[in-house]
Coordinates of N, CA and C in Angstrom, one line a residue:
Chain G
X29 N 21.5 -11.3 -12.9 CA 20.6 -10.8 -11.9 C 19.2 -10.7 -12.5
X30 N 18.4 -10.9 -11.8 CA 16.7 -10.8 -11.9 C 16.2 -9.4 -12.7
X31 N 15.7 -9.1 -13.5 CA 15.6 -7.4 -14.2 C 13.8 -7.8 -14.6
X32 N 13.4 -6.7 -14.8 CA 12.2 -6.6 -15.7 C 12.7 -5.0 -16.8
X33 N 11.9 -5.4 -17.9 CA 12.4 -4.2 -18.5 C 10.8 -4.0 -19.6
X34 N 10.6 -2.8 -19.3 CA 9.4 -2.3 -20.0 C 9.6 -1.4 -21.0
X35 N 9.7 -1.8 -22.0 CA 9.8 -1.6 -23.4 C 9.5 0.2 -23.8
X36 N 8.0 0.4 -23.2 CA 7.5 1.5 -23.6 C 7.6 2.5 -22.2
X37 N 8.6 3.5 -22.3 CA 8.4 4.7 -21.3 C 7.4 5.5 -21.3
X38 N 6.6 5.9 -22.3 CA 5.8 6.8 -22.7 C 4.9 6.6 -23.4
X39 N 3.2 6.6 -23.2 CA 2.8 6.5 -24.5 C 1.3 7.1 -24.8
X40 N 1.0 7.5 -25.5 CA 0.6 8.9 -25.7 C -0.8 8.0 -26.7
X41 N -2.3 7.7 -26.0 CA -3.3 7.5 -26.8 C -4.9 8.5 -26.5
X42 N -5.3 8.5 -28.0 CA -6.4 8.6 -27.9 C -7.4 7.9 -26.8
X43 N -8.5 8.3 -26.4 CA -9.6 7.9 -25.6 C -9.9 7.1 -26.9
X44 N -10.5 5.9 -26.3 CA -11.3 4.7 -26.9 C -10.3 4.0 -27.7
X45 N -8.8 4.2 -27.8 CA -7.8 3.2 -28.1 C -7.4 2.5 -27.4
X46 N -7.1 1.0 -28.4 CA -6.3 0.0 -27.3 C -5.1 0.2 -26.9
X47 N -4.7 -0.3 -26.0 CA -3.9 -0.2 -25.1 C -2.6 -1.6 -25.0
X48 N -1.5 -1.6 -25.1 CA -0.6 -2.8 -24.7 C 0.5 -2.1 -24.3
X49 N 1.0 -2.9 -23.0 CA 2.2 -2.3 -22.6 C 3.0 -3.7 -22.7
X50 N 4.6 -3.4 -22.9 CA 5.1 -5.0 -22.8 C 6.0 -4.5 -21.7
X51 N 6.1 -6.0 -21.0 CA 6.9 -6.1 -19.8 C 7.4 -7.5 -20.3
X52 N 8.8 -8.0 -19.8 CA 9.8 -8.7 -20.3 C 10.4 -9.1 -19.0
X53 N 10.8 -10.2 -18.5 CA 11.4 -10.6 -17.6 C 12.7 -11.5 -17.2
X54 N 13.4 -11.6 -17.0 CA 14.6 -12.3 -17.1 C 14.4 -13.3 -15.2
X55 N 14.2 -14.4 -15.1 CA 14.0 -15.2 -14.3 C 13.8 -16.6 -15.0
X56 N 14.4 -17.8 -14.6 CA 14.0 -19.0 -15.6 C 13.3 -19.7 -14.6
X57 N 13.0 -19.6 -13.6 CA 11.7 -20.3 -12.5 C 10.5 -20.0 -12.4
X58 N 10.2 -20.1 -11.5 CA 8.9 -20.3 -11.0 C 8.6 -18.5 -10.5
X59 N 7.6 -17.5 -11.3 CA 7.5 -16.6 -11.3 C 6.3 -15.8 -10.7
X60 N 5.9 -14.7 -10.0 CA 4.4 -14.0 -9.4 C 5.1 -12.7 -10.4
X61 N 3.8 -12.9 -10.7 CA 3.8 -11.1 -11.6 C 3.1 -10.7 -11.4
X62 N 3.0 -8.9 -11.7 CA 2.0 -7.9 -11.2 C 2.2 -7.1 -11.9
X63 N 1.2 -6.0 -12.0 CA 1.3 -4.7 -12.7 C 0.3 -4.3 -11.7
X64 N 1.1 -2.8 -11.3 CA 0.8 -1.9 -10.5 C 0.6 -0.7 -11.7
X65 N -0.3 0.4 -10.8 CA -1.0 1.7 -11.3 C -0.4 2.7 -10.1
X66 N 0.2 3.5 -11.0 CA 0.4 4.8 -10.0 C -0.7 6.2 -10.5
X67 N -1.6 6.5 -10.6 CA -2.4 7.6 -11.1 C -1.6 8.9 -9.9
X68 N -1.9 9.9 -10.9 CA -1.2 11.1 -11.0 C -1.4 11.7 -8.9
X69 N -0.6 12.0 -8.5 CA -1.0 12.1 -6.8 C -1.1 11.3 -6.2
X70 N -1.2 10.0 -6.3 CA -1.8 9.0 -5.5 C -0.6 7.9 -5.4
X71 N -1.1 7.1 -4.5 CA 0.2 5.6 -4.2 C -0.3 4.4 -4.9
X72 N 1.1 4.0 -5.2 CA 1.0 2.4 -6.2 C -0.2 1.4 -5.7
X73 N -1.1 1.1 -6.8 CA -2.3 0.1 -6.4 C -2.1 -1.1 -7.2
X74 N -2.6 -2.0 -6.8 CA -2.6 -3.3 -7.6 C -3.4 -3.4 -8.9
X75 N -2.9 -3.4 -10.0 CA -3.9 -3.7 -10.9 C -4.2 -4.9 -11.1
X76 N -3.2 -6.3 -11.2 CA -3.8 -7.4 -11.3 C -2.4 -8.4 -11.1
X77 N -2.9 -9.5 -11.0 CA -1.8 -10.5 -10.7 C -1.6 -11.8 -11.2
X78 N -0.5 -12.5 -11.5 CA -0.4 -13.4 -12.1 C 0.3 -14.2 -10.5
X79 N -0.6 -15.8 -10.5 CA 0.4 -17.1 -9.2 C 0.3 -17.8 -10.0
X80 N -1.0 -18.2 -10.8 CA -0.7 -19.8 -11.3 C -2.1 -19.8 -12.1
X81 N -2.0 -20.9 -12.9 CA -3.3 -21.3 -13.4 C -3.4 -20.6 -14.8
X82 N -4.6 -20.1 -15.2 CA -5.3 -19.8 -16.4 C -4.0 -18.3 -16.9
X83 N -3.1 -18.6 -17.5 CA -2.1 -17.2 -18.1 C -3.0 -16.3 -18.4
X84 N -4.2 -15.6 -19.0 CA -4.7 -15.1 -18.8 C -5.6 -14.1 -18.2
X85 N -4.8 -13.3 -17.7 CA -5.5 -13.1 -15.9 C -6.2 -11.3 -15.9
X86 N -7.4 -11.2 -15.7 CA -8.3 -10.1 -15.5 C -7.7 -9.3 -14.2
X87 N -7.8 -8.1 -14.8 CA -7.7 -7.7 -13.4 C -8.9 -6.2 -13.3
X88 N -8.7 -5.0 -12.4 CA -9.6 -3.8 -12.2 C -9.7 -3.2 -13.4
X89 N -10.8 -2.6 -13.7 CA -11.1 -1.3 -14.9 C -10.7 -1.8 -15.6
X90 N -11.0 -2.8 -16.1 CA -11.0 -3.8 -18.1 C -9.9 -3.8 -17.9
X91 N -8.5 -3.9 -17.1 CA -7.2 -4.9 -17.8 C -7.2 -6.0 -17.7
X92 N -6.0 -6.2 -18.5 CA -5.7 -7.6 -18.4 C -4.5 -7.8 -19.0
X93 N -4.1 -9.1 -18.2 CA -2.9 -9.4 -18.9 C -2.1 -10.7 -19.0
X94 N -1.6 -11.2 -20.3 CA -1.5 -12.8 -20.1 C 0.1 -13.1 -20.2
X95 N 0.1 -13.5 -19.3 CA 1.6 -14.4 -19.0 C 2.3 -15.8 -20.2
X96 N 3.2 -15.2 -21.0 CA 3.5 -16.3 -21.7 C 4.8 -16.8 -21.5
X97 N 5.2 -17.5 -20.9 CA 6.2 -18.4 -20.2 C 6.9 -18.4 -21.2
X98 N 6.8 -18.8 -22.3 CA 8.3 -19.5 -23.2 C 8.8 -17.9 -23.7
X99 N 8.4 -16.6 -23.6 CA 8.7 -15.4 -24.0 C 8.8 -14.7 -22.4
X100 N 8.9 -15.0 -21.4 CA 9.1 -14.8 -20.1 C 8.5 -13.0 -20.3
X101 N 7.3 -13.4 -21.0 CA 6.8 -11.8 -20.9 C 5.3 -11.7 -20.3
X102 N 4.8 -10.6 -19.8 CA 3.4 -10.3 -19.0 C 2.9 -9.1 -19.3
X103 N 2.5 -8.7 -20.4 CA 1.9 -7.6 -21.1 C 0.5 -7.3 -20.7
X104 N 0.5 -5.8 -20.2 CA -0.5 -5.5 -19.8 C -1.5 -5.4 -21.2
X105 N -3.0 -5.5 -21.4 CA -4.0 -4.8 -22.3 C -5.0 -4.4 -22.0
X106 N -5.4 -3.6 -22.7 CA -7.0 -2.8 -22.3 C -7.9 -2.6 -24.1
X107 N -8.7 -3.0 -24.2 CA -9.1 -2.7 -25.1 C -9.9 -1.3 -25.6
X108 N -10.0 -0.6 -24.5 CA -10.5 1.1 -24.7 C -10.2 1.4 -23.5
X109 N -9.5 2.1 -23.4 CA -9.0 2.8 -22.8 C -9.6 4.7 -22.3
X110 N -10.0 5.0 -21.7 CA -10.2 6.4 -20.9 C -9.8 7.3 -20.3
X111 N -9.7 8.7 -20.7 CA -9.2 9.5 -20.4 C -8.4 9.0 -18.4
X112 N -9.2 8.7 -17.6 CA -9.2 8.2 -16.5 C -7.7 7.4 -16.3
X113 N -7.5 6.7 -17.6 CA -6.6 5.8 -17.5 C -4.7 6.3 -17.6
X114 N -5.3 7.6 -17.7 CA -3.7 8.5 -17.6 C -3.0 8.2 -15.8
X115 N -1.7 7.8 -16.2 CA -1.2 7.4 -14.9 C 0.4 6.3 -15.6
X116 N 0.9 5.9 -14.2 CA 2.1 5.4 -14.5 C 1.9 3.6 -14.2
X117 N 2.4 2.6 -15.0 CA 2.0 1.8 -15.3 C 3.6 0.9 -14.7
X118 N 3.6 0.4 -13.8 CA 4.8 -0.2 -13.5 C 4.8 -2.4 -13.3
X119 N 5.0 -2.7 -14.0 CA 5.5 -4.4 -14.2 C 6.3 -4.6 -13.1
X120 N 5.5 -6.0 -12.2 CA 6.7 -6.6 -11.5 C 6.7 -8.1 -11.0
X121 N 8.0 -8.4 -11.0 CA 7.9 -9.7 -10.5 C 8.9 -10.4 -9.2
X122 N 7.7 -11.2 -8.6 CA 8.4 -12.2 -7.6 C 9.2 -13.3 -7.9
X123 N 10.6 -13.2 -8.0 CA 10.7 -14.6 -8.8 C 11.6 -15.2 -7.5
X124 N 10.5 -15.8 -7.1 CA 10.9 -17.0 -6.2 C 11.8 -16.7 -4.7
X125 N 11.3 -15.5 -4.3 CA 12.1 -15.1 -3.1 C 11.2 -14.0 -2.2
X126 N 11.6 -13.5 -1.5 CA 11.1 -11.8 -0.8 C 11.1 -10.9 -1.6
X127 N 11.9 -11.1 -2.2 CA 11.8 -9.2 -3.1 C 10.8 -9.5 -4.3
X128 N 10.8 -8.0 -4.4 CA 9.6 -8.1 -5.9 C 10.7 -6.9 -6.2
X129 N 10.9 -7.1 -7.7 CA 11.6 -6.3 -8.4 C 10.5 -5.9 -10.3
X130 N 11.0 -4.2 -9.8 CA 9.9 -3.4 -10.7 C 10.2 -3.6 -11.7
X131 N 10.0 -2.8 -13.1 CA 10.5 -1.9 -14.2 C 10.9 -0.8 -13.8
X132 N 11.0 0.2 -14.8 CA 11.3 1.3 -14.6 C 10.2 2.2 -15.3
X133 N 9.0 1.5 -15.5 CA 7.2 2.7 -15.7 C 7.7 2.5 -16.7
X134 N 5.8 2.6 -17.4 CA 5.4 3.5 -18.4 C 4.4 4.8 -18.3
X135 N 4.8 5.6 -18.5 CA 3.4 6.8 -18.2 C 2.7 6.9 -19.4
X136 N 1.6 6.5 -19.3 CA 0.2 6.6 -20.4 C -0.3 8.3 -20.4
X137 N -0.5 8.7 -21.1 CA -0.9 9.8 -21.3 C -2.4 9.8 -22.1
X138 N -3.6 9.7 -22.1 CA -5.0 9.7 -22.8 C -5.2 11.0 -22.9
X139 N -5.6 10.9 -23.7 CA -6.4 11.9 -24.5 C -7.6 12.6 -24.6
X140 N -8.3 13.2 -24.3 CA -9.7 13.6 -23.8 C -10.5 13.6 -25.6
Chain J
X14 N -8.9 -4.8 8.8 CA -7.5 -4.7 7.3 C -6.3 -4.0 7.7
X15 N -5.5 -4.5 6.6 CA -4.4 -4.0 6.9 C -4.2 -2.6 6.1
X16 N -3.3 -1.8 7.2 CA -2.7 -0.8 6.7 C -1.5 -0.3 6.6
X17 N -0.8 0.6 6.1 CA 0.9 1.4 6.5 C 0.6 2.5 6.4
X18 N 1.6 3.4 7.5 CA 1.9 4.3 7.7 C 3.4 4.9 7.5
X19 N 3.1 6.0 6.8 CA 4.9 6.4 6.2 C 5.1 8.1 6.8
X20 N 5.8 8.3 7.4 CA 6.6 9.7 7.5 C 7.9 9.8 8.0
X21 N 7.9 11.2 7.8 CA 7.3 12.4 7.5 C 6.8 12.1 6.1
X22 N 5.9 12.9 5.5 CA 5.5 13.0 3.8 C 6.1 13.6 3.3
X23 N 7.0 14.7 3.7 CA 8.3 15.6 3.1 C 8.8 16.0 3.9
X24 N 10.2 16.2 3.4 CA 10.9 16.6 4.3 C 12.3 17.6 3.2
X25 N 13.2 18.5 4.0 CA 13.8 19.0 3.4 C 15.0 19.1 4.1
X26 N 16.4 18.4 3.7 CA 17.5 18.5 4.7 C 18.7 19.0 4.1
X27 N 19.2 19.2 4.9 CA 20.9 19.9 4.6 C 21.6 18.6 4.5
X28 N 22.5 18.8 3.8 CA 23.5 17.8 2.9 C 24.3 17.9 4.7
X29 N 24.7 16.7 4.7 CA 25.7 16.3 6.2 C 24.6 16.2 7.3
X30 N 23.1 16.2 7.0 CA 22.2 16.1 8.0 C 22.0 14.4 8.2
X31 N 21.6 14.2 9.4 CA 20.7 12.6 9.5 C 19.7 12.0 9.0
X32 N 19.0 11.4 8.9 CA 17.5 11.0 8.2 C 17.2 10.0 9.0
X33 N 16.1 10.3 9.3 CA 15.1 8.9 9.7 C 13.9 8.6 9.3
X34 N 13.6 7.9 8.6 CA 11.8 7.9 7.9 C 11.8 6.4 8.7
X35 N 10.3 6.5 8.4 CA 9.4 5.9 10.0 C 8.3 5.3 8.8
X36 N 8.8 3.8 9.2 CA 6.9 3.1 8.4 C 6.7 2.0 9.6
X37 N 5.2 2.3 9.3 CA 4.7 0.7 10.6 C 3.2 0.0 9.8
X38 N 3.3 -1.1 9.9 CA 2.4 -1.9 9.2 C 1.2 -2.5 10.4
X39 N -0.2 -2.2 10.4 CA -1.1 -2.7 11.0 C -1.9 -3.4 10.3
X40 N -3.0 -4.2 11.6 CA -3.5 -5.3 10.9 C -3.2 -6.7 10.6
X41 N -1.5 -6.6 10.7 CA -1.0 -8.3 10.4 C 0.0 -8.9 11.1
X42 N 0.5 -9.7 11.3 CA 1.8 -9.8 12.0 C 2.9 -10.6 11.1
X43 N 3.9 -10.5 11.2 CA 5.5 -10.9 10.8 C 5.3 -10.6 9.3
X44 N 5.0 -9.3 9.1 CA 5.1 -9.2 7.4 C 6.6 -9.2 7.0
X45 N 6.5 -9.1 5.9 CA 7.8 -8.9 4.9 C 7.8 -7.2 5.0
X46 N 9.1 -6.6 5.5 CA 8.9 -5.4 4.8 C 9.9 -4.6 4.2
X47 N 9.4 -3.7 3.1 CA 11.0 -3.2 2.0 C 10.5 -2.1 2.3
X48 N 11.8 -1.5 1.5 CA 12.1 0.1 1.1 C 12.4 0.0 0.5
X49 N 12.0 1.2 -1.0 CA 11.8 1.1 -2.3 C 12.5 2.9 -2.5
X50 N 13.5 3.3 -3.0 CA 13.7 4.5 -4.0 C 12.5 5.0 -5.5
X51 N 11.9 5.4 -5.6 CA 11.7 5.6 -6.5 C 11.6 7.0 -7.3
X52 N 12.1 7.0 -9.3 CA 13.1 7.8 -9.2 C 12.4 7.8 -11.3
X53 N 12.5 9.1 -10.9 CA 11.7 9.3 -12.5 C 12.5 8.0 -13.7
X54 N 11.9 7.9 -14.7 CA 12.4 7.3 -15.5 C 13.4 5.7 -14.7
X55 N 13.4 5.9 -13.7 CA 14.6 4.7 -13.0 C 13.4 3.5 -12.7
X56 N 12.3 3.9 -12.3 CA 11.5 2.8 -11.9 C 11.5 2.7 -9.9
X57 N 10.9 1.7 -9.7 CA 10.9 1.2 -8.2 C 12.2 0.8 -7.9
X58 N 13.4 1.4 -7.6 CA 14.5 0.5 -7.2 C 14.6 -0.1 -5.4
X59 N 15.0 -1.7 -5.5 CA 14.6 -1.8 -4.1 C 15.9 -1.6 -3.1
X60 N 15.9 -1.1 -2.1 CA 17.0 -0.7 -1.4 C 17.4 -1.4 0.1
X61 N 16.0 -1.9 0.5 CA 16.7 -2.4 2.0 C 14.9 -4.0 1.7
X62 N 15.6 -5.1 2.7 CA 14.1 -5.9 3.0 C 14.1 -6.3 3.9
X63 N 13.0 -6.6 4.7 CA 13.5 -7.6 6.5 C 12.4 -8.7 6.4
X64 N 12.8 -10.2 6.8 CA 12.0 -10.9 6.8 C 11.7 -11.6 8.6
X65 N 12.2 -10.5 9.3 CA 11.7 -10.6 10.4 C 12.3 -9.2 11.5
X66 N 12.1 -9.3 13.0 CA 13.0 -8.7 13.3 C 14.4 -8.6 13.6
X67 N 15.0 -7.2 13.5 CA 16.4 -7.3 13.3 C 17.3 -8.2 12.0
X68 N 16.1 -8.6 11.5 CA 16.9 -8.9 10.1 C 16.6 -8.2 9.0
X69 N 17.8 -7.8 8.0 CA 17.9 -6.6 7.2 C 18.8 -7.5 6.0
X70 N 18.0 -7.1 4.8 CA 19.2 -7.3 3.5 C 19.3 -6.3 2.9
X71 N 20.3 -5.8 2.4 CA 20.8 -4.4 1.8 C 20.8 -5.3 -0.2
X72 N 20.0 -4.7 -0.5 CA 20.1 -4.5 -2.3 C 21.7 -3.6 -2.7
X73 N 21.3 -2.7 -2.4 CA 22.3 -1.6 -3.4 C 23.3 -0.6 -1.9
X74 N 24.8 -0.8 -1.8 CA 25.3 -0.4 -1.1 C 25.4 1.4 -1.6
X75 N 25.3 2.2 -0.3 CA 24.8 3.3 -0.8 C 24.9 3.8 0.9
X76 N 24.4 5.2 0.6 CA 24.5 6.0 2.0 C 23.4 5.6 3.1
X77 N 22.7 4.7 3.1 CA 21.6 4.6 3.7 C 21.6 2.9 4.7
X78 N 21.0 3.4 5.5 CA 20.6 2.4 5.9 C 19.6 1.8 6.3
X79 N 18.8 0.6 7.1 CA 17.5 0.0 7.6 C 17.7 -0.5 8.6
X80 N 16.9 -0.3 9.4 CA 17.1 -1.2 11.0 C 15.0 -1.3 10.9
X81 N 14.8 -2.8 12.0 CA 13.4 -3.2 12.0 C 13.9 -3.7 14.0
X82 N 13.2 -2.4 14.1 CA 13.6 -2.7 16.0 C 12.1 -3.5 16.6
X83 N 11.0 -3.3 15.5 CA 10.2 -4.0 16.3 C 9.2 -5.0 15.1
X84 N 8.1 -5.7 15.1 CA 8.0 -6.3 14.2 C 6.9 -5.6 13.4
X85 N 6.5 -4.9 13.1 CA 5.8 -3.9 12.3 C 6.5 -2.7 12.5
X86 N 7.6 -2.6 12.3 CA 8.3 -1.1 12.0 C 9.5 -1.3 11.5
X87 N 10.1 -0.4 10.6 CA 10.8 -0.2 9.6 C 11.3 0.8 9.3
X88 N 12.4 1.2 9.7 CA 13.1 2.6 10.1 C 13.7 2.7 8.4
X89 N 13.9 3.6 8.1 CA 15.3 4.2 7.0 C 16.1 5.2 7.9
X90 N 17.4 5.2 7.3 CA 18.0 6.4 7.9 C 19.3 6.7 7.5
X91 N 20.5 7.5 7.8 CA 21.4 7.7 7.4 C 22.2 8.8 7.9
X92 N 23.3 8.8 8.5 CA 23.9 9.4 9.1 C 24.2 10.9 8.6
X93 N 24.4 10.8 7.8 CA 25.2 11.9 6.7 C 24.2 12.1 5.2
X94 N 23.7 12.9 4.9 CA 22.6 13.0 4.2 C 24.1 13.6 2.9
X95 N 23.5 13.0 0.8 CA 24.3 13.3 0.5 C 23.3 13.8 -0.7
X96 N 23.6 15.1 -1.5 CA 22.7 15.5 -2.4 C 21.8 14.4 -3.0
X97 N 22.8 13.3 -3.6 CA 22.3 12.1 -4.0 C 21.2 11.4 -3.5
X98 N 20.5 11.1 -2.3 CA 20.0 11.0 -1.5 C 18.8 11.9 -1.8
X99 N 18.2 12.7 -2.2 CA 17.1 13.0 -2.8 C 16.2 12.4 -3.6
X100 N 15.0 11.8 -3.0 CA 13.9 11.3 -4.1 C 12.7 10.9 -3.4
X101 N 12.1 10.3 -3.6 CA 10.8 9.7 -3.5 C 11.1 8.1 -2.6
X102 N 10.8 8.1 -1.1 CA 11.0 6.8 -0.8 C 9.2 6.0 -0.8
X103 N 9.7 5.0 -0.5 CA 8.5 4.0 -0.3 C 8.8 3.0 0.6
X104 N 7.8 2.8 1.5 CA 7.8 1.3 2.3 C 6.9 0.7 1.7
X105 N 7.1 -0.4 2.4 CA 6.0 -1.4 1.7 C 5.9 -2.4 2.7
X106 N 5.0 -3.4 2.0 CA 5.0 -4.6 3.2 C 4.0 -6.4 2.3
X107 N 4.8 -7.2 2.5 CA 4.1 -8.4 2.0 C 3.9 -9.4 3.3
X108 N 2.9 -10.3 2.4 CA 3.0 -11.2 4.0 C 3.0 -13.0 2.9
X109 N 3.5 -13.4 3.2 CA 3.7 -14.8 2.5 C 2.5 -15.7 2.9
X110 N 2.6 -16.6 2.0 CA 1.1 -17.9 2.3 C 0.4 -16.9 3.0
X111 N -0.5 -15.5 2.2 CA -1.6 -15.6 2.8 C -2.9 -15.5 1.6
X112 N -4.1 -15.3 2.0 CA -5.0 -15.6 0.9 C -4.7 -14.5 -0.3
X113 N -3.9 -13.2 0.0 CA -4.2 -12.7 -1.1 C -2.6 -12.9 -2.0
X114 N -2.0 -14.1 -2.1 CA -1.4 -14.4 -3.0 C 0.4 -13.9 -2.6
X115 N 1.1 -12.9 -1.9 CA 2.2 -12.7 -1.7 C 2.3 -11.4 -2.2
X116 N 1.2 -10.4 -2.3 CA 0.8 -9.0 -3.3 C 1.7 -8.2 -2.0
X117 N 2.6 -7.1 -2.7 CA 3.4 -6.3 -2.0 C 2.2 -4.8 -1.7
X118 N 2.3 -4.5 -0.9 CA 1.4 -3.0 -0.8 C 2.0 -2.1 -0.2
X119 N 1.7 -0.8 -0.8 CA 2.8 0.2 -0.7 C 2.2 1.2 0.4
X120 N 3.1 2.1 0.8 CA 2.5 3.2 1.4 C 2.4 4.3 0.7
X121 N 2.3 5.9 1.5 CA 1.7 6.8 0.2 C 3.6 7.6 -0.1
X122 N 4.6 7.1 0.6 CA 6.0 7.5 0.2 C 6.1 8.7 0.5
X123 N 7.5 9.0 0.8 CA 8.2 10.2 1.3 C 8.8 11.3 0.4
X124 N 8.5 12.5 0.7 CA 9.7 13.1 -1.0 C 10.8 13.8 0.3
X125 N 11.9 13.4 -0.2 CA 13.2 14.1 0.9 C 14.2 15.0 -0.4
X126 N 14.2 15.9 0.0 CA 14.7 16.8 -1.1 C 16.3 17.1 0.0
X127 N 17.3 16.8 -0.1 CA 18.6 17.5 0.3 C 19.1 18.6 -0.3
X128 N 19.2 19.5 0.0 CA 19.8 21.2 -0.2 C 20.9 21.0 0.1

């Protein structure tokens, strides 16, 4: 069955540290990836998206994240990171159908 | 633009009660739409999808059910509410071949607490 699994449940940085979250995917086709933002009170927003083209893909408030195919992984990064950036961090992917299937979060915790 | 609407926002029921949560999607027509569990540490689990009306696929067999009586709406519900049955729901809604790529967008979700 289709899974994503995100490595880091928790993770606890300083303000102005980088940032990497890994996301891992089990699908051997043709894949849509995403990473969503859940901040504290609020509903899941898009952070950025992967269809096709350049694997390296920008998305809101300095992330980014590059898709490497032969490791079927989509790791989010940030290179500084902001107290702002406390929230839950969820990986997901369309692989080739209707459903999008999540991880199970990471909650970032920053540090003032 | 498009938007969704999800209620109740909470709700609090007795174990052997009914449930029905209520989403409707404006702004587009024949979307895609799910229902999503979501559950500390568990992640988004997906539970019901319809890729039109009156069509429903069940993910994970369980106490719940989905019916789509019209084409922007998306019932949850369930006859018999079971402690288990407590968490955080979500609708959602995609729309295929459109310009913004097949991106799922959520609503602001329900918390159903069974007593």
């Amino acid at each position: 069955a289709q899974s994503v699994s995100q490595h880091n449940h928790h993770v606890i940085l300083s303000e102005a540290a980088s940032l990497e979250l890994g996301c891992n995917y089990s699908y051997g086709g043709t894949v849509n990836l995403f990473w969503y933002v859940q901040y504290p009170g609020q509903h899941l927003q898009l952070l950025l998206k992967y269809f096709s083209g350049d694997p390296l893909v920008k998305g809101i408030k300095g992330f980014e994240a590059e898709f490497i195919k032969s490791k079927f992984s989509f790791n989010l990064r940030k290179p500084s990171v902001q107290w702002s950036d406390t929230a839950e961090y969820f990986c997901a992917v369309r692989p080739g159908t209707y459903k999008y299937i999540f991880g199970t979060g990471t909650r970032l915790k920053v540090l003032a | 633009s498009q938007t969704i609407h999800q209620w109740p926002a909470t709700l609090v029921q007795p174990v052997g009660s009914p449930l029905s949560l209520e989403c409707t999607v404006e702004g587009t027509s024949n979307p895609n739409l799910y229902w999503y569990r979501q559950a500390a540490g568990r992640g988004l689990q997906l539970l019901f999808y319809s890729v039109g009306i009156g069509q429903i696929s069940s993910e994970v067999p369980q106490n719940l059910s989905a019916s789509r009586p019209q084409d922007r709406q998306f019932i949850l519900s369930s006859k018999k509410l079971l402690l288990s049955d407590s968490g955080f729901y979500l609708c959602a809604w995609s729309r295929d071949r459109s310009p913004s790529g097949n991106t799922i967008y959520f609503g602001e979700g329900s918390w159903l607490t069974v007593v």
